[in-house]
Amino acid sequence: MDYRASLDYLYGLQRFGIKLGLDNMFRMLDRIDHPEQSFFSVHIAGTNGKGSTAAMLESVLRQAGVRTGLYTSPHLISFTERIRVDGVPVGEAEVAELTGDMRRRLEDVPATFFEFATALALECFRAKGVEIAILETGMGGRLDATNAVTPGLCLITPVGLDHQQYLGETLAGIAAEKAGIIKKGVPVLCAPQAPEALEILRHRADSLGALLLRARKDWLAEPAGEGLLDYRGSAWQLERLRLPLAGRHQVDNAGLALAAAEHLAARYAIEAEQARAGLARARWPGRLQRVPGPPDLLLDGAHNPDGISRLADYLSGQAAQPIVWLAAFKDDKDWESAVRRMAGVVDRVICVPLRDQQSIAPETMAAICRRFGPEAETMESATGGLRRARSLAGRHGLVVCAGSLFLVGEILENCELSEGLSDREASNR
């Protein structure tokens, strides 16, 4: 099986849709002799900030000489981005070889795309001799495929509203799904949370005898100037750390990553200054990623109310004029509240469809945009929309691409800004 054939097989599994539950994963892991038992795992759940937190923690661990695995989703351009060893995406040949082998061993298991991809990542990490694997949940936590793994440490990033059709309509209900990753006796580190969500997480941890450590109680991360933060933990006292990811919310994400590294410090001989250097080297494309112009281009994967609110807060502090928003949303997102929040911080909106995804019709989105204030128009593609947005922004403006990570990926690919991520896959992401 070559790489193209392996992708065809993997994406063909999407016909099984989204199937929440762990029975398949337990069967698959048993069939492939439990690769997850060969390394220490850090499991991350939450609504926003999972990928950024995972990337920062991975960079710190790698700086300390730990052989790392990182499993995240979705990818921006290439499937190989989902599975990284020591910060490098897995090779196409390795994906092809492992997919072919696992397909034969799992032929009678009706796995979904995400279940197979998760098992593939775990098998890859075993084959590569990974010491610590960082696993990001795909959706929720309790019934997510990654929850078939028993980790040594759990992290919970901020919980908010997203995927309500699967996880429930209330913050408490969604928090309960995220809390499902908490295991008996496994320590849990928790980012700042709304009181309602925190109460659910605390109750789950207490009921399972899991130590719960909380931001702003057991550690403190605070801004220390533009692109800097101070961190005070149980042992580490670090000042003026360079934060490579933009946005006030990344201070909290970095604090959680540093707290996790500090928790693992004794076991893996991680020193505070290694954490400083590792954090400074962290990269995570598509999250308030600025591409110099003119006009400058800001790429952000914000797609739910909390993420859009953080983006709007960031834009309110930008001096560039005009700000032109290139917008696209999947049709299962709360896009109307996003438009309402962005209306006060952008001057123009270009509405486009998503490639290879079910998305909100540009004409529908444009009509709602006009209701809330900004002038809006439509284009037939993200590429055409970007050209139009750049024209409207001029030399001194700012073009913001936001609403979906799939939009960000398409822009990165078409503008050849992928930083080596692209393999020019034509299949769905």
Short mmCIF file of C-alpha atoms in Angstrom, two decimals:
data_model
loop_
_atom_site.label_atom_id
_atom_site.label_comp_id
_atom_site.label_asym_id
_atom_site.label_seq_id
_atom_site.Cartn_x
_atom_site.Cartn_y
_atom_site.Cartn_z
CA MET A 1 0.00 0.00 0.00
CA ASP A 2 1.45 3.39 -0.97
CA TYR A 3 0.68 6.69 0.76
CA ARG A 4 -2.10 7.73 -1.63
CA ALA A 5 -3.79 4.35 -1.20
CA SER A 6 -3.49 4.63 2.58
CA LEU A 7 -5.19 8.04 2.49
CA ASP A 8 -7.95 6.70 0.28
CA TYR A 9 -8.53 3.93 2.80
CA LEU A 10 -8.43 6.26 5.83
CA TYR A 11 -10.78 8.85 4.36
CA GLY A 12 -13.04 6.06 3.16
CA LEU A 13 -13.64 5.23 6.82
CA GLN A 14 -15.51 8.51 7.14
CA ARG A 15 -18.52 6.63 5.81
CA PHE A 16 -18.91 5.31 9.37
CA GLY A 17 -19.31 8.92 10.53
CA ILE A 18 -18.77 10.01 14.13
CA LYS A 19 -19.39 7.14 16.52
CA LEU A 20 -18.88 8.03 20.17
CA GLY A 21 -17.95 5.04 22.33
CA LEU A 22 -14.94 2.98 23.34
CA ASP A 23 -15.85 -0.61 22.44
CA ASN A 24 -14.19 -0.42 19.03
CA MET A 25 -11.03 1.12 20.46
CA PHE A 26 -10.68 -1.52 23.16
CA ARG A 27 -11.05 -4.24 20.51
CA MET A 28 -8.52 -2.54 18.24
CA LEU A 29 -5.94 -2.01 20.97
CA ASP A 30 -6.28 -5.61 22.08
CA ARG A 31 -5.83 -6.78 18.47
CA ILE A 32 -2.62 -4.78 17.99
CA ASP A 33 -1.17 -5.78 21.39
CA HIS A 34 -1.75 -2.52 23.26
CA PRO A 35 0.87 -0.11 21.93
CA GLU A 36 -0.32 2.51 24.44
CA GLN A 37 1.21 0.49 27.28
CA SER A 38 4.74 1.07 25.99
CA PHE A 39 4.94 4.78 26.88
CA PHE A 40 3.71 7.38 29.38
CA SER A 41 0.70 9.38 28.13
CA VAL A 42 -0.56 12.88 28.85
CA HIS A 43 -4.24 13.19 27.89
CA ILE A 44 -5.68 16.63 27.08
CA ALA A 45 -9.37 17.57 26.90
CA GLY A 46 -11.16 20.93 26.80
CA THR A 47 -12.95 23.17 24.35
CA ASN A 48 -10.24 25.63 23.37
CA GLY A 49 -6.46 25.65 23.70
CA LYS A 50 -5.83 21.89 23.56
CA GLY A 51 -3.53 22.02 20.56
CA SER A 52 -1.61 25.08 21.74
CA THR A 53 -1.13 23.59 25.20
CA ALA A 54 -0.04 20.27 23.71
CA ALA A 55 2.44 21.96 21.37
CA MET A 56 4.00 24.01 24.17
CA LEU A 57 4.29 21.01 26.50
CA GLU A 58 5.80 18.89 23.72
CA SER A 59 8.39 21.55 22.98
CA VAL A 60 9.39 21.80 26.65
CA LEU A 61 9.69 18.03 27.01
CA ARG A 62 11.73 17.73 23.82
CA GLN A 63 14.06 20.51 24.99
CA ALA A 64 14.67 18.42 28.11
CA GLY A 65 15.73 15.44 26.00
CA VAL A 66 12.51 13.45 26.25
CA ARG A 67 11.51 11.53 23.11
CA THR A 68 8.02 12.82 22.44
CA GLY A 69 4.93 11.79 20.53
CA LEU A 70 2.17 14.27 19.74
CA TYR A 71 -1.28 13.34 18.44
CA THR A 72 -3.63 16.20 17.50
CA SER A 73 -6.55 16.91 15.19
CA PRO A 74 -7.65 18.13 12.77
CA HIS A 75 -4.69 18.74 10.50
CA LEU A 76 -4.32 21.92 8.47
CA ILE A 77 -2.95 20.50 5.23
CA SER A 78 -1.39 17.05 5.57
CA PHE A 79 -2.64 14.01 7.48
CA THR A 80 0.93 13.47 8.66
CA GLU A 81 0.65 16.59 10.87
CA ARG A 82 -1.61 14.65 13.23
CA ILE A 83 1.18 12.30 14.33
CA ARG A 84 4.54 13.79 15.32
CA VAL A 85 7.62 12.29 16.89
CA ASP A 86 10.15 14.70 18.39
CA GLY A 87 8.20 17.53 16.77
CA VAL A 88 8.44 16.12 13.23
CA PRO A 89 5.38 14.83 11.33
CA VAL A 90 5.48 11.12 10.65
CA GLY A 91 6.70 10.21 7.16
CA GLU A 92 4.34 9.29 4.34
CA ALA A 93 6.02 5.91 3.90
CA GLU A 94 5.49 5.13 7.58
CA VAL A 95 1.80 6.05 7.37
CA ALA A 96 1.43 3.78 4.34
CA GLU A 97 3.25 0.84 5.93
CA LEU A 98 1.43 1.05 9.27
CA THR A 99 -1.96 1.58 7.62
CA GLY A 100 -1.49 -1.50 5.45
CA ASP A 101 -0.39 -3.62 8.39
CA MET A 102 -3.18 -2.44 10.68
CA ARG A 103 -5.82 -2.79 7.98
CA ARG A 104 -4.99 -6.49 7.75
CA ARG A 105 -5.05 -6.95 11.52
CA LEU A 106 -8.28 -4.99 12.02
CA GLU A 107 -10.21 -5.98 8.91
CA ASP A 108 -13.27 -7.19 10.84
CA VAL A 109 -13.51 -4.10 13.09
CA PRO A 110 -15.76 -1.35 11.61
CA ALA A 111 -13.51 1.48 12.75
CA THR A 112 -14.27 5.13 12.14
CA PHE A 113 -11.66 7.45 10.63
CA PHE A 114 -10.75 8.91 14.02
CA GLU A 115 -10.59 5.53 15.74
CA PHE A 116 -8.23 4.15 13.12
CA ALA A 117 -6.11 7.32 13.13
CA THR A 118 -5.82 7.14 16.92
CA ALA A 119 -4.73 3.51 16.84
CA LEU A 120 -2.30 4.37 14.04
CA ALA A 121 -0.73 7.11 16.16
CA LEU A 122 -0.32 4.82 19.16
CA GLU A 123 1.28 2.10 17.03
CA CYS A 124 3.60 4.67 15.47
CA PHE A 125 4.67 5.94 18.89
CA ARG A 126 5.51 2.41 20.02
CA ALA A 127 7.50 1.74 16.85
CA LYS A 128 9.44 4.99 17.28
CA GLY A 129 10.33 4.39 20.93
CA VAL A 130 8.44 7.39 22.28
CA GLU A 131 8.83 8.06 26.02
CA ILE A 132 5.92 10.49 26.51
CA ALA A 133 2.94 10.76 24.16
CA ILE A 134 0.65 13.78 24.35
CA LEU A 135 -2.84 12.85 23.18
CA GLU A 136 -5.45 15.48 22.31
CA THR A 137 -9.09 14.42 22.42
CA GLY A 138 -10.95 14.78 19.16
CA MET A 139 -14.29 15.75 20.69
CA GLY A 140 -15.56 15.63 24.25
CA GLY A 141 -13.59 13.14 26.29
CA ARG A 142 -15.69 10.48 27.99
CA LEU A 143 -16.47 8.60 24.76
CA ASP A 144 -13.61 9.91 22.62
CA ALA A 145 -11.34 7.28 21.04
CA THR A 146 -8.31 8.63 22.90
CA ASN A 147 -10.01 7.80 26.20
CA ALA A 148 -9.26 4.11 25.68
CA VAL A 149 -5.76 5.00 26.88
CA THR A 150 -5.00 5.14 30.61
CA PRO A 151 -2.67 8.14 30.94
CA GLY A 152 -0.26 9.12 33.67
CA LEU A 153 -1.47 12.72 33.66
CA CYS A 154 -4.63 14.53 32.51
CA LEU A 155 -4.93 18.17 31.46
CA ILE A 156 -8.20 20.09 31.10
CA THR A 157 -8.09 23.32 29.07
CA PRO A 158 -10.95 25.88 29.31
CA VAL A 159 -14.38 24.33 28.80
CA GLY A 160 -16.96 26.18 26.70
CA LEU A 161 -19.79 25.61 24.25
CA ASP A 162 -19.02 23.59 21.11
CA HIS A 163 -20.28 20.38 19.48
CA GLN A 164 -23.54 20.73 21.43
CA GLN A 165 -25.30 18.24 19.16
CA TYR A 166 -22.98 15.55 20.52
CA LEU A 167 -21.96 16.80 23.97
CA GLY A 168 -25.07 18.54 25.28
CA GLU A 169 -26.48 22.05 25.29
CA THR A 170 -25.25 23.21 28.71
CA LEU A 171 -21.81 24.08 30.02
CA ALA A 172 -22.29 21.59 32.86
CA GLY A 173 -23.16 18.82 30.43
CA ILE A 174 -20.14 19.55 28.24
CA ALA A 175 -17.88 19.74 31.31
CA ALA A 176 -19.11 16.31 32.35
CA GLU A 177 -18.05 14.92 28.97
CA LYS A 178 -14.60 16.52 29.27
CA ALA A 179 -14.31 15.25 32.87
CA GLY A 180 -14.75 11.75 31.49
CA ILE A 181 -11.01 11.57 30.78
CA ILE A 182 -10.26 11.71 34.52
CA LYS A 183 -9.15 8.28 35.73
CA LYS A 184 -8.85 6.73 39.18
CA GLY A 185 -5.71 7.99 40.90
CA VAL A 186 -4.41 9.89 37.84
CA PRO A 187 -3.45 13.52 38.61
CA VAL A 188 -5.42 16.24 36.81
CA LEU A 189 -4.19 19.75 36.01
CA CYS A 190 -6.95 22.23 35.24
CA ALA A 191 -6.81 25.58 33.42
CA PRO A 192 -9.01 28.48 34.60
CA GLN A 193 -12.67 27.46 34.33
CA ALA A 194 -16.12 28.92 34.74
CA PRO A 195 -17.43 28.00 38.22
CA GLU A 196 -20.09 25.71 36.77
CA ALA A 197 -17.52 23.70 34.83
CA LEU A 198 -15.02 23.64 37.69
CA GLU A 199 -17.58 22.15 40.06
CA ILE A 200 -18.19 19.25 37.65
CA LEU A 201 -14.46 18.63 37.23
CA ARG A 202 -13.83 18.80 40.97
CA HIS A 203 -16.63 16.35 41.74
CA ARG A 204 -15.33 13.85 39.17
CA ALA A 205 -11.76 14.06 40.49
CA ASP A 206 -12.88 13.68 44.11
CA SER A 207 -15.05 10.66 43.30
CA LEU A 208 -12.08 8.88 41.69
CA GLY A 209 -9.41 9.90 44.17
CA ALA A 210 -7.59 11.89 41.49
CA LEU A 211 -5.42 14.78 42.65
CA LEU A 212 -6.79 18.00 41.11
CA LEU A 213 -4.35 20.88 40.70
CA ARG A 214 -5.76 24.21 39.52
CA ALA A 215 -4.49 27.31 37.77
CA ARG A 216 -4.39 30.42 39.99
CA LYS A 217 -4.40 28.18 43.05
CA ASP A 218 -1.56 25.70 42.58
CA TRP A 219 0.34 27.72 39.97
CA LEU A 220 0.12 31.20 38.52
CA ALA A 221 0.88 32.42 35.00
CA GLU A 222 0.62 36.16 34.34
CA PRO A 223 1.47 38.49 31.44
CA ALA A 224 4.81 40.25 31.89
CA GLY A 225 4.75 42.53 28.85
CA GLU A 226 4.22 42.00 25.14
CA GLY A 227 4.94 38.35 24.34
CA LEU A 228 6.20 37.59 27.85
CA LEU A 229 4.88 35.87 30.95
CA ASP A 230 5.87 35.06 34.52
CA TYR A 231 5.26 31.59 35.95
CA ARG A 232 5.19 30.63 39.62
CA GLY A 233 4.66 26.98 40.45
CA SER A 234 5.40 24.71 43.37
CA ALA A 235 9.14 24.77 42.68
CA TRP A 236 9.74 26.76 39.50
CA GLN A 237 9.84 30.55 39.64
CA LEU A 238 10.36 31.79 36.09
CA GLU A 239 10.22 35.43 35.03
CA ARG A 240 9.88 37.01 31.61
CA LEU A 241 9.44 33.79 29.68
CA ARG A 242 9.08 34.35 25.95
CA LEU A 243 5.63 33.31 24.73
CA PRO A 244 5.76 32.59 20.98
CA LEU A 245 1.97 32.29 20.52
CA ALA A 246 -0.07 35.50 20.38
CA GLY A 247 -3.10 36.35 22.52
CA ARG A 248 -3.78 36.82 26.23
CA HIS A 249 -5.41 33.37 26.40
CA GLN A 250 -2.08 31.77 25.50
CA VAL A 251 -0.73 32.84 28.88
CA ASP A 252 -3.18 30.44 30.52
CA ASN A 253 -2.36 27.71 28.00
CA ALA A 254 1.36 28.18 28.62
CA GLY A 255 0.78 28.08 32.37
CA LEU A 256 -0.97 24.73 32.04
CA ALA A 257 1.83 23.35 29.85
CA LEU A 258 4.48 24.54 32.30
CA ALA A 259 2.57 23.11 35.27
CA ALA A 260 2.44 19.76 33.48
CA ALA A 261 6.17 19.88 32.75
CA GLU A 262 6.89 20.82 36.36
CA HIS A 263 4.75 17.91 37.54
CA LEU A 264 6.85 15.57 35.38
CA ALA A 265 10.16 17.25 36.21
CA ALA A 266 11.41 14.83 38.84
CA ARG A 267 10.56 11.73 36.81
CA TYR A 268 12.17 12.99 33.59
CA ALA A 269 14.89 15.32 34.94
CA ILE A 270 13.35 18.46 33.45
CA GLU A 271 15.05 21.67 34.56
CA ALA A 272 13.37 25.06 34.81
CA GLU A 273 15.67 26.68 32.26
CA GLN A 274 14.96 23.88 29.81
CA ALA A 275 11.30 24.78 30.20
CA ARG A 276 12.14 28.40 29.39
CA ALA A 277 14.00 27.45 26.22
CA GLY A 278 11.41 24.88 25.15
CA LEU A 279 8.50 27.27 25.55
CA ALA A 280 10.27 29.92 23.46
CA ARG A 281 10.71 27.40 20.62
CA ALA A 282 7.09 26.21 20.54
CA ARG A 283 5.19 26.62 17.26
CA TRP A 284 1.52 26.00 16.47
CA PRO A 285 0.39 27.33 13.06
CA GLY A 286 -3.06 28.75 12.48
CA ARG A 287 -3.57 30.25 15.93
CA LEU A 288 -3.29 34.03 15.71
CA GLN A 289 -0.53 33.38 13.19
CA ARG A 290 0.57 36.61 11.57
CA VAL A 291 1.97 36.57 8.05
CA PRO A 292 3.69 39.86 7.12
CA GLY A 293 2.21 41.80 4.20
CA PRO A 294 1.37 44.28 3.07
CA PRO A 295 -1.32 43.84 4.09
CA ASP A 296 -0.59 41.61 7.06
CA LEU A 297 -2.54 38.35 7.19
CA LEU A 298 -3.81 36.95 10.50
CA LEU A 299 -4.77 33.26 10.49
CA ASP A 300 -6.82 31.92 13.38
CA GLY A 301 -8.77 28.69 13.73
CA ALA A 302 -11.38 30.21 16.09
CA HIS A 303 -14.74 28.58 15.35
CA ASN A 304 -16.80 28.57 18.56
CA PRO A 305 -18.10 31.39 20.80
CA ASP A 306 -15.17 31.40 23.24
CA GLY A 307 -12.56 31.21 20.49
CA ILE A 308 -14.21 33.97 18.46
CA SER A 309 -14.50 36.15 21.58
CA ARG A 310 -10.75 35.80 22.22
CA LEU A 311 -10.03 36.67 18.60
CA ALA A 312 -12.28 39.75 18.80
CA ASP A 313 -10.55 40.86 22.00
CA TYR A 314 -7.20 40.57 20.24
CA LEU A 315 -8.41 42.51 17.20
CA SER A 316 -9.77 45.32 19.37
CA GLY A 317 -6.18 46.14 20.28
CA GLN A 318 -4.91 46.27 16.70
CA ALA A 319 -4.19 49.62 15.08
CA ALA A 320 -4.46 48.44 11.47
CA GLN A 321 -7.25 49.94 9.36
CA PRO A 322 -9.31 48.61 7.76
CA ILE A 323 -9.71 45.10 9.20
CA VAL A 324 -11.19 42.75 6.60
CA TRP A 325 -12.52 39.39 7.77
CA LEU A 326 -12.36 36.42 5.40
CA ALA A 327 -15.02 34.20 6.99
CA ALA A 328 -16.20 30.61 6.59
CA PHE A 329 -17.92 28.26 9.03
CA LYS A 330 -18.91 24.61 9.07
CA ASP A 331 -22.67 24.26 9.17
CA ASP A 332 -22.65 22.75 12.67
CA LYS A 333 -21.17 25.86 14.32
CA ASP A 334 -22.82 28.76 16.16
CA TRP A 335 -21.78 31.14 13.42
CA GLU A 336 -24.45 33.80 14.05
CA SER A 337 -23.11 34.60 17.52
CA ALA A 338 -19.62 34.70 16.01
CA VAL A 339 -20.74 37.24 13.41
CA ARG A 340 -22.40 39.32 16.13
CA ARG A 341 -19.19 39.35 18.21
CA MET A 342 -16.91 40.16 15.28
CA ALA A 343 -19.17 42.91 13.94
CA GLY A 344 -17.77 45.45 16.35
CA VAL A 345 -14.12 44.90 15.47
CA VAL A 346 -14.04 44.39 11.68
CA ASP A 347 -14.80 46.84 8.87
CA ARG A 348 -15.60 44.47 6.00
CA VAL A 349 -16.48 40.79 5.65
CA ILE A 350 -15.80 38.48 2.71
CA CYS A 351 -17.91 35.32 3.05
CA VAL A 352 -16.68 32.15 1.34
CA PRO A 353 -17.51 28.41 1.36
CA LEU A 354 -15.24 25.73 2.76
CA ARG A 355 -13.63 23.33 0.32
CA ASP A 356 -14.69 19.71 0.81
CA GLN A 357 -16.77 20.52 3.91
CA GLN A 358 -20.42 21.22 4.61
CA SER A 359 -20.38 24.94 5.29
CA ILE A 360 -22.71 27.88 5.76
CA ALA A 361 -23.74 29.39 2.43
CA PRO A 362 -21.81 32.63 1.86
CA GLU A 363 -25.01 34.48 0.88
CA THR A 364 -26.68 33.48 4.16
CA MET A 365 -23.70 34.60 6.19
CA ALA A 366 -23.38 37.89 4.33
CA ALA A 367 -27.02 38.75 5.01
CA ILE A 368 -26.53 38.26 8.75
CA CYS A 369 -23.29 40.27 8.68
CA ARG A 370 -25.09 43.23 7.15
CA ARG A 371 -27.75 43.03 9.85
CA PHE A 372 -25.10 43.57 12.51
CA GLY A 373 -23.26 46.36 10.73
CA PRO A 374 -20.21 45.48 8.61
CA GLU A 375 -20.49 45.63 4.86
CA ALA A 376 -20.31 42.09 3.51
CA GLU A 377 -19.91 40.39 0.15
CA THR A 378 -19.44 36.86 -1.13
CA MET A 379 -16.85 35.03 -3.19
CA GLU A 380 -16.94 31.53 -4.64
CA SER A 381 -13.69 30.31 -3.10
CA ALA A 382 -11.30 31.05 -0.26
CA THR A 383 -8.53 31.83 -2.74
CA GLY A 384 -10.65 34.38 -4.57
CA GLY A 385 -11.89 35.74 -1.27
CA LEU A 386 -8.34 36.25 -0.05
CA ARG A 387 -7.43 38.23 -3.17
CA ARG A 388 -10.48 40.43 -2.67
CA ALA A 389 -9.79 40.89 1.04
CA ARG A 390 -6.20 41.92 0.38
CA SER A 391 -7.37 44.44 -2.18
CA LEU A 392 -9.84 45.95 0.27
CA ALA A 393 -7.33 46.05 3.14
CA GLY A 394 -4.70 47.89 1.14
CA ARG A 395 -1.18 48.44 2.41
CA HIS A 396 -2.11 49.50 5.94
CA GLY A 397 -5.00 47.17 6.73
CA LEU A 398 -5.25 43.67 8.15
CA VAL A 399 -6.85 40.56 6.64
CA VAL A 400 -8.21 38.12 9.22
CA CYS A 401 -8.95 34.53 8.13
CA ALA A 402 -11.11 32.88 10.79
CA GLY A 403 -14.15 30.70 11.38
CA SER A 404 -12.67 27.27 10.69
CA LEU A 405 -9.35 25.47 10.83
CA PHE A 406 -10.26 24.09 7.41
CA LEU A 407 -10.29 27.65 6.05
CA VAL A 408 -6.91 28.33 7.65
CA GLY A 409 -5.50 25.15 6.11
CA GLU A 410 -6.74 26.07 2.66
CA ILE A 411 -5.20 29.53 2.90
CA LEU A 412 -1.88 28.13 4.15
CA GLU A 413 -1.79 25.63 1.30
CA ASN A 414 -2.81 27.97 -1.48
CA CYS A 415 -0.48 30.73 -0.33
CA GLU A 416 2.41 28.30 0.15
CA LEU A 417 2.69 29.34 3.79
CA SER A 418 2.60 25.81 5.15
CA GLU A 419 6.08 25.79 6.75
CA GLY A 420 6.74 22.35 5.29
CA LEU A 421 3.43 20.85 6.38
CA SER A 422 1.86 20.35 2.98
CA ASP A 423 1.85 17.17 0.97
CA ARG A 424 -0.79 18.62 -1.39
CA GLU A 425 -3.42 16.08 -0.39
CA ALA A 426 -6.54 16.33 -2.49
CA SER A 427 -8.66 14.25 -0.13
CA ASN A 428 -10.94 15.60 2.55
CA ARG A 429 -9.45 16.63 5.84
#
